[in-house]
mmCIF file of C-alpha atoms and ligand atoms in Angstrom:
data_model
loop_
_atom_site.group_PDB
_atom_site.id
_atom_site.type_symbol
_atom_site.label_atom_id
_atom_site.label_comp_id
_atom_site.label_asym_id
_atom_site.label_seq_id
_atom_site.Cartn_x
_atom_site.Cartn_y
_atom_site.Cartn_z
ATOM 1 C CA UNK A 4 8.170 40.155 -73.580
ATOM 2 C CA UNK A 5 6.153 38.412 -76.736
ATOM 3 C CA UNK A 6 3.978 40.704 -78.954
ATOM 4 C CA UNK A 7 0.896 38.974 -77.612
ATOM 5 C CA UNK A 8 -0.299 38.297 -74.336
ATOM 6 C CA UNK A 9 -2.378 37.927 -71.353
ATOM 7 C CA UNK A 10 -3.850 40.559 -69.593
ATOM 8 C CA UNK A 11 -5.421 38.478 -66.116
ATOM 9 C CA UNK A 12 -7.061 41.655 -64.404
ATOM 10 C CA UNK A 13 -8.970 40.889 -61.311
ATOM 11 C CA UNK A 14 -10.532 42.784 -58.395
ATOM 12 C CA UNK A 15 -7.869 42.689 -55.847
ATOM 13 C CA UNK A 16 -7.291 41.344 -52.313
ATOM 14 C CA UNK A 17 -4.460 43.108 -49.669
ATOM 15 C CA UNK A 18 -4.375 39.879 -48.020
ATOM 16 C CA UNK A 19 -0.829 38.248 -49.616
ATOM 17 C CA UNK A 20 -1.717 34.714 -48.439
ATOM 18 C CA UNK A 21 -5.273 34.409 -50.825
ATOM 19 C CA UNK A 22 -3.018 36.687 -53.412
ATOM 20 C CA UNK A 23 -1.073 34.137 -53.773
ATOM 21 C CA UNK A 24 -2.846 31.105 -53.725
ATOM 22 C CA UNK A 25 -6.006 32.013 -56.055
ATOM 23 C CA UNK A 26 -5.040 35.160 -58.180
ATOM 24 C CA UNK A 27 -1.211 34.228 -58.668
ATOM 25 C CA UNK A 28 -2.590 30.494 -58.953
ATOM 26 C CA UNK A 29 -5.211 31.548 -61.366
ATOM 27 C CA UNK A 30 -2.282 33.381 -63.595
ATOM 28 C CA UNK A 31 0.262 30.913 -63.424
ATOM 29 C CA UNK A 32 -2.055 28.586 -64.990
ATOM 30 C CA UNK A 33 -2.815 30.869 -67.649
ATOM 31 C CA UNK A 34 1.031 31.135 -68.440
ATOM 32 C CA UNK A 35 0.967 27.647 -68.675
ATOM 33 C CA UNK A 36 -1.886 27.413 -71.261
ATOM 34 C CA UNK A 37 -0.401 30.009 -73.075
ATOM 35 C CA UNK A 38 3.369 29.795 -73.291
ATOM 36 C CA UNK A 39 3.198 32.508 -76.268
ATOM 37 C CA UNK A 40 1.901 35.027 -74.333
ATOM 38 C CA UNK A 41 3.164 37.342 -71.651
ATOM 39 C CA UNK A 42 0.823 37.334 -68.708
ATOM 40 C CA UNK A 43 -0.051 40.369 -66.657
ATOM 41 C CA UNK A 44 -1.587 41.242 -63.665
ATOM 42 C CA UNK A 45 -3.913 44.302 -62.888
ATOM 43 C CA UNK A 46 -6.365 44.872 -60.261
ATOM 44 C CA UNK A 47 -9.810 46.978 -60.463
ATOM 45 C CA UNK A 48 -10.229 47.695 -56.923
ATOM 46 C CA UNK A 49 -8.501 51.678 -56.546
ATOM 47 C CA UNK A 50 -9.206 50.455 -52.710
ATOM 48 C CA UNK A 51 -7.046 47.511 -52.706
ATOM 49 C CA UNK A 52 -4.423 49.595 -54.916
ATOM 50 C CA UNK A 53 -4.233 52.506 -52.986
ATOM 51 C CA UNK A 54 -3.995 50.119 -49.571
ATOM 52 C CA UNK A 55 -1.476 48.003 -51.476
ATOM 53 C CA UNK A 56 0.760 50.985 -52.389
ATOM 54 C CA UNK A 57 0.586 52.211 -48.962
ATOM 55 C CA UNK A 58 2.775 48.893 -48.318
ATOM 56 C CA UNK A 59 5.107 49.416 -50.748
ATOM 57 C CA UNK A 60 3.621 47.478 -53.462
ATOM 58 C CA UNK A 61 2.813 48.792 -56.779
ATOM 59 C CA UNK A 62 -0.050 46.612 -59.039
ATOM 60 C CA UNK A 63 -1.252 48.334 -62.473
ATOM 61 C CA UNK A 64 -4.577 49.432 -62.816
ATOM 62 C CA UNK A 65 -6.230 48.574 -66.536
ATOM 63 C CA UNK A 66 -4.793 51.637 -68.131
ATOM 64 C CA UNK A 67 -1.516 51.119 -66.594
ATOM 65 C CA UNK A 68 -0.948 47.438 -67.319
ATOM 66 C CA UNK A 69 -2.313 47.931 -71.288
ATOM 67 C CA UNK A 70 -0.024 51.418 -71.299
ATOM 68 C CA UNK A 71 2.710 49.531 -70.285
ATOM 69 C CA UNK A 72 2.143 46.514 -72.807
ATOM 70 C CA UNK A 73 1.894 49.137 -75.697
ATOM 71 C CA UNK A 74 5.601 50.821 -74.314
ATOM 72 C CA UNK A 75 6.576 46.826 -74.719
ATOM 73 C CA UNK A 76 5.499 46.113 -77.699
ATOM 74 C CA UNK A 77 2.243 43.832 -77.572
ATOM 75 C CA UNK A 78 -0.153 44.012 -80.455
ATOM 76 C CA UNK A 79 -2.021 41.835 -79.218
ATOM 77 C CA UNK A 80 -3.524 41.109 -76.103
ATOM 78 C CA UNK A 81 -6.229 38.835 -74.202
ATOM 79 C CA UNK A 82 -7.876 40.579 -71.432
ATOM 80 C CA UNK A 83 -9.078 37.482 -69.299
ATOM 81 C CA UNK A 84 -11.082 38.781 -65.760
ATOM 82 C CA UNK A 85 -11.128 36.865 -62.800
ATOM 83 C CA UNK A 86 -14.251 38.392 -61.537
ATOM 84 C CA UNK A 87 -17.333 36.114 -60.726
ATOM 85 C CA UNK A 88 -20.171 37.898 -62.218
ATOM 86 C CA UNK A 89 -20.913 40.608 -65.046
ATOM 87 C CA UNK A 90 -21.233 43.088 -62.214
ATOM 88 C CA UNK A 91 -19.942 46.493 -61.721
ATOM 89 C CA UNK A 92 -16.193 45.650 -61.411
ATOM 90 C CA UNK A 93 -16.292 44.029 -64.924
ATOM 91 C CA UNK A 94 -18.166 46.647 -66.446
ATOM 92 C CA UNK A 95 -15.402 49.431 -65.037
ATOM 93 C CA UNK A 96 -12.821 46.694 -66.973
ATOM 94 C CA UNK A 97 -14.177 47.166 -70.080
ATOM 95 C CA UNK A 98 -14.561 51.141 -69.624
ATOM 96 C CA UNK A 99 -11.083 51.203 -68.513
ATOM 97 C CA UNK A 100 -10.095 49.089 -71.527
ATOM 98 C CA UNK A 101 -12.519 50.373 -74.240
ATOM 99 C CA UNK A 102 -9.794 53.679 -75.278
ATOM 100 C CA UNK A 103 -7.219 51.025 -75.691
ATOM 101 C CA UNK A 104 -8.698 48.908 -78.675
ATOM 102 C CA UNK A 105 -7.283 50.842 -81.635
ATOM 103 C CA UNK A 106 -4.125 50.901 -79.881
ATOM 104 C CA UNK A 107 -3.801 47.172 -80.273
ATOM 105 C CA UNK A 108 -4.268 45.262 -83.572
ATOM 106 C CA UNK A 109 -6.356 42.848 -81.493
ATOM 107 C CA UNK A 110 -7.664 42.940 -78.127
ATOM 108 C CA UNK A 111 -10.134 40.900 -76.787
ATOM 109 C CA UNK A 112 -12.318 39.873 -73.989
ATOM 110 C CA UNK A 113 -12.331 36.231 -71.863
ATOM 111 C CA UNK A 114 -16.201 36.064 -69.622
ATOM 112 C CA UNK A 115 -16.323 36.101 -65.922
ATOM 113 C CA UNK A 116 -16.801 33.236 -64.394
ATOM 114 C CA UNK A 117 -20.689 33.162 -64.587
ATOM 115 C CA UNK A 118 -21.952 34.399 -67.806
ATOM 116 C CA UNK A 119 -23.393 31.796 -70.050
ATOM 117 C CA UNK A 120 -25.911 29.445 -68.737
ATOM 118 C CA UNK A 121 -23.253 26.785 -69.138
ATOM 119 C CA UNK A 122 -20.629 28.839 -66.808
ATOM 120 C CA UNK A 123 -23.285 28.008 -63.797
ATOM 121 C CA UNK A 124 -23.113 24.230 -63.996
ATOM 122 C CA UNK A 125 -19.487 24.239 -64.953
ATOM 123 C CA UNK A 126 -18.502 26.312 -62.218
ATOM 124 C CA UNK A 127 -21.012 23.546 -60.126
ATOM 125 C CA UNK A 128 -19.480 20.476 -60.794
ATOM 126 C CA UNK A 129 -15.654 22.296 -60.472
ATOM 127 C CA UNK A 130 -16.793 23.076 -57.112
ATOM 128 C CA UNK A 131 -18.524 19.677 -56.468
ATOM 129 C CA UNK A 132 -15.136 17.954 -56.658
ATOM 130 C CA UNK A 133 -14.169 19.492 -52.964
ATOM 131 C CA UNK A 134 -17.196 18.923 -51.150
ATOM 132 C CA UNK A 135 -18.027 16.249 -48.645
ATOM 133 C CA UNK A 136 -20.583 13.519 -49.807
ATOM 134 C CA UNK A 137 -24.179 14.779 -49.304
ATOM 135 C CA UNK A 138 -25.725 14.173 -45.681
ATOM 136 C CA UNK A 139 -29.147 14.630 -43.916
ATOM 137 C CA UNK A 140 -27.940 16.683 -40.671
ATOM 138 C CA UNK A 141 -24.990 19.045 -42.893
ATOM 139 C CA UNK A 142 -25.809 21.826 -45.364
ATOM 140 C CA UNK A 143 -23.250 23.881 -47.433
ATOM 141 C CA UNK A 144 -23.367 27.624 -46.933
ATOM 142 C CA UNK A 145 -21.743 29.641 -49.892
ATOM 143 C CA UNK A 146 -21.257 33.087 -49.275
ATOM 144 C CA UNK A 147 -20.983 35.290 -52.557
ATOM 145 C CA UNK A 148 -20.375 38.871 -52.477
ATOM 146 C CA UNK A 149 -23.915 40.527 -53.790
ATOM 147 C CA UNK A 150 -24.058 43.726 -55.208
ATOM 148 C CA UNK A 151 -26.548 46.087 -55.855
ATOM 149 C CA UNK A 152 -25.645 45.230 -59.683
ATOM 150 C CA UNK A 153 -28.189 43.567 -62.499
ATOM 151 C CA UNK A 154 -26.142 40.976 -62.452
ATOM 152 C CA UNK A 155 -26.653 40.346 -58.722
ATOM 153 C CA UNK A 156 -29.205 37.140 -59.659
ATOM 154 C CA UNK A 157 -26.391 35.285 -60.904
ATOM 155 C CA UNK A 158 -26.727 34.168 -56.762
ATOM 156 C CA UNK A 159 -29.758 32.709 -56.982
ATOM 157 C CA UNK A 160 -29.355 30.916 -60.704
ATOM 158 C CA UNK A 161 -25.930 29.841 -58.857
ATOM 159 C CA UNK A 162 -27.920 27.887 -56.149
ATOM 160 C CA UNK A 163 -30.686 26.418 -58.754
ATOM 161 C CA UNK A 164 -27.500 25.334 -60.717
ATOM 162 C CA UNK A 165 -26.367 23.385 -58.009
ATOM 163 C CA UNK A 166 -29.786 21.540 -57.062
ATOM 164 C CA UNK A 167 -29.849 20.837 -60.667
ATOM 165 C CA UNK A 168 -25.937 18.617 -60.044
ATOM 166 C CA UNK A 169 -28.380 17.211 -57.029
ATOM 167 C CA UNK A 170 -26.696 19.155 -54.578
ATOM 168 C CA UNK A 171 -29.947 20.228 -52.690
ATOM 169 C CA UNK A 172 -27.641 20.753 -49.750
ATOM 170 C CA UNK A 173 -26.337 24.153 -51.130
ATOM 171 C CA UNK A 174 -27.532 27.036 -50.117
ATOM 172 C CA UNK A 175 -25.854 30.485 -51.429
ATOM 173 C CA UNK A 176 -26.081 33.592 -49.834
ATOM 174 C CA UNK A 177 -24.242 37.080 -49.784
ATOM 175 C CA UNK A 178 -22.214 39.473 -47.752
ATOM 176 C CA UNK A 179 -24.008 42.793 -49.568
ATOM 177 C CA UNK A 180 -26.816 41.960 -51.603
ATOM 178 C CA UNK A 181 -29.892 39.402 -51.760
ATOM 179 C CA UNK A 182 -30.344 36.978 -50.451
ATOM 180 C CA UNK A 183 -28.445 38.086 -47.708
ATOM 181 C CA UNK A 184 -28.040 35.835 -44.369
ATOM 182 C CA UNK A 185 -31.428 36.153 -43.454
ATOM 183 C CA UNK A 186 -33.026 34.942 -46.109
ATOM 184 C CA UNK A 187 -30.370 31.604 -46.119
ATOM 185 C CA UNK A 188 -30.851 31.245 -42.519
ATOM 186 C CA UNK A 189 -34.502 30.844 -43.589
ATOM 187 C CA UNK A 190 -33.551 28.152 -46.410
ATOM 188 C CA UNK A 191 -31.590 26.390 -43.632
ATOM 189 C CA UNK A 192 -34.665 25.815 -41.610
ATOM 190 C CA UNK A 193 -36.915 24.988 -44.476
ATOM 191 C CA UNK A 194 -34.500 21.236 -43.424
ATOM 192 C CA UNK A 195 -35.035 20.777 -40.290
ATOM 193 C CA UNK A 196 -33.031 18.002 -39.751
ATOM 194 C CA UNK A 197 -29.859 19.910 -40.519
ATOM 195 C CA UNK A 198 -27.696 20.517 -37.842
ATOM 196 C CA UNK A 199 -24.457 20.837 -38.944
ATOM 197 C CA UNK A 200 -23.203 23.864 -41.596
ATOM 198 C CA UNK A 201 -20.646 23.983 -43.710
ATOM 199 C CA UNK A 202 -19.127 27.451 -44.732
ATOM 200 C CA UNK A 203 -17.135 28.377 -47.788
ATOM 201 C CA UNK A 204 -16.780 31.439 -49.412
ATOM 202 C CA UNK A 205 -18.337 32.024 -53.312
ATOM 203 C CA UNK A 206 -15.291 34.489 -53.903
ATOM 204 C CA UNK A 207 -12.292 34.503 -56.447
ATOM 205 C CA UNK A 208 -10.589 34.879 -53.059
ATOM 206 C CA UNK A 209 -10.789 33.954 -49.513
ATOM 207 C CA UNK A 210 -9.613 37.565 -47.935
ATOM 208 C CA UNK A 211 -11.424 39.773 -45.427
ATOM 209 C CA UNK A 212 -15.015 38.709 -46.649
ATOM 210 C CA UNK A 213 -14.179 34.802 -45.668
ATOM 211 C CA UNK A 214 -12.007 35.407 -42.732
ATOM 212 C CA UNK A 215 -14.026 38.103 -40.664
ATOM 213 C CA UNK A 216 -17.938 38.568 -42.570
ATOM 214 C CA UNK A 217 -17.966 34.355 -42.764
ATOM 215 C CA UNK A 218 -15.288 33.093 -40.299
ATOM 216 C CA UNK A 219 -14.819 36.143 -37.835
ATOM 217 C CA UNK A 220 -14.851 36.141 -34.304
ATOM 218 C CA UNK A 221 -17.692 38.723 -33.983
ATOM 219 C CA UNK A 222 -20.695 38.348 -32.961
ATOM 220 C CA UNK A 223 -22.234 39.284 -36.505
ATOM 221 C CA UNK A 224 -20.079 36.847 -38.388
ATOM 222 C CA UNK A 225 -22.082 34.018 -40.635
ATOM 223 C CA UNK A 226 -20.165 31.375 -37.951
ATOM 224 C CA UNK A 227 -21.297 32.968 -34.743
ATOM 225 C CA UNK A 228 -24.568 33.783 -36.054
ATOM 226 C CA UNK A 229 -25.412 29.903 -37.438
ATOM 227 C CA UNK A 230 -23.965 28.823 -33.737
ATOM 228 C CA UNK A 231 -26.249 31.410 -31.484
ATOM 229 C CA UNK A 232 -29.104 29.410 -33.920
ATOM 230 C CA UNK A 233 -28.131 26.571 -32.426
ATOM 231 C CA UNK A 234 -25.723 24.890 -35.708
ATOM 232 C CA UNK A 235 -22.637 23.219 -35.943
ATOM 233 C CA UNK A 236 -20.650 25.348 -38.257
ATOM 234 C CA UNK A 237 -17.173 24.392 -39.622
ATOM 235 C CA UNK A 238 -15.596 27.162 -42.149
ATOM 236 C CA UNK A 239 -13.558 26.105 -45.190
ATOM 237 C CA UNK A 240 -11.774 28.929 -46.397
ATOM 238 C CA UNK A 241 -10.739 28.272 -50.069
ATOM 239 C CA UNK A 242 -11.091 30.735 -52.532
ATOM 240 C CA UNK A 243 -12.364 29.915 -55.960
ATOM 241 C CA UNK A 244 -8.954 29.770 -57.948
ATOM 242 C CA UNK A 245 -7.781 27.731 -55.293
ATOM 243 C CA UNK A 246 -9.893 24.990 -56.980
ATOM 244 C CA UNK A 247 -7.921 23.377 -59.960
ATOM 245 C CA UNK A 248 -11.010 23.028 -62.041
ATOM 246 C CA UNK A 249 -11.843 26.586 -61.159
ATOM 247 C CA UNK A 250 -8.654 27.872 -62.547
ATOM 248 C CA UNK A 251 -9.341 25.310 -65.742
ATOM 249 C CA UNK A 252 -12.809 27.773 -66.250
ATOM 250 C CA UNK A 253 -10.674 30.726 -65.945
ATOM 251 C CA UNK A 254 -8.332 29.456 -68.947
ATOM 252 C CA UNK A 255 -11.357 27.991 -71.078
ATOM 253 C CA UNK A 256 -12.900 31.639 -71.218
ATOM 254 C CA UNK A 257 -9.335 32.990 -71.873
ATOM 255 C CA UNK A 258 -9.211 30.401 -74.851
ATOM 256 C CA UNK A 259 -12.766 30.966 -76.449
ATOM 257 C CA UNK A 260 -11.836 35.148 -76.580
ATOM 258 C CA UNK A 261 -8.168 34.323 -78.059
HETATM 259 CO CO1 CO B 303 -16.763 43.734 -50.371
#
């Protein structure tokens, strides 16, 4: 344990495989970047903890990870989220953190990924990298999570960010907030030479969202919904950090706050 380090705090997933390969991929790359700092994990979701626990697996919450780097020793600590948008999980971050600060000689904060105007065409072109070259008959289908949050419309400037790159192929929807399915359906059939869709979740991770809302076998999943309108579907289920340049944002907002 150094006196400074890295606090990655992120919203959670019970599924171990996505755990591992976009939050634990998305941390390990922050120890890399910052070899003199300790990094931590914590999780906001109390869902995901309390399900978590119920397996035998204890993750801190904010107050417990920063308690526990005070009993340690750390003066001073990063507090870098892994959370897409300035929505409500972030905001309970910074609540959670806020009785901490005089406790540390310095604490700060890294962004979410989309926060500055720049974040949106960053986080465009990292994704760009894994897509398939642009054709007539295929569209990519993003689905984001939505919220009832403000910060909600980062969705929409998402998708004008990615026309922008020339990726007029991308549509973005989400699983609970606007635009929903319905309204990319729509957006789907505003080309109506697209036939084929490609799925991928807009998530930090690819966990029950992307395998059942997305992927699932039920009827009401994004898949079996595009097919009964008569698409091709094919579902890529990669979670954000599982992207290299992805995880390179991640450690550019931790570097700006240090
Ligand atoms: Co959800």
């Amino acid at each position: 344990m150094t006196e400074r380090a890295v606090l990655a705090v992120s919203f959670g997933t019970s599924h171990r495989d996505t755990l591992e390969k976009n939050i634990a991929a998305i941390e390990a790359e922050l120890a890399a970047a910052f070899p003199e700092r300790t990094v931590r994990r914590a999780f906001t979701s109390g869902m995901i903890l309390r399900k978590l626990a119920g397996e035998g697996t204890h993750i801190d919450n904010v107050p417990q990870a920063l308690e526990r780097l005070l009993a340690e020793g750390c003066t001073d600590v990063v507090v870098q989220p892994t959370h897409v948008m300035n929505g409500e999980e972030y905001h309970k971050l910074l609540a959670q953190a806020e009785p901490y600060r005089a406790r540390f000689a310095r604490m700060s904060f890294g962004r979410p990924l989309l926060t500055a105007a720049e974040d949106y065409a960053a986080l465009g072109r990292a994704l760009m990298e894994a897509l398939p070259a642009q054709r007539a008959d295929t569209a990519v289908l993003y689905m984001g999570h939505g919220s009832e949050h403000q910060a909600n419309s980062a969705y929409a400037l998402m998708e004008y960010a990615f026309h922008d790159l020339g990726r007029k192929d991308v549509v973005i929807g989400t699983v609970e907030g606007y635009p929903g399915f319905g309204e990319a359906l729509r957006r789907l059939k505003e080309r109506p030479q697209v036939r084929r869709v490609e799925l991928r979740p807009l998530m930090t991770v690819a966990g029950d969202h992307a395998k059942n809302d997305l992927a699932g076998d039920e009827e009401d999943s994004w898949r079996r919904r595009l097919e009964a309108a008569g698409y091709e579907t094919v579902c890529v289920l990669t979670g954000l950090g599982e992207h290299p340049a992805v995880r390179a944002l991640f450690v550019e907002h931790a570097r700006q706050a240090e």
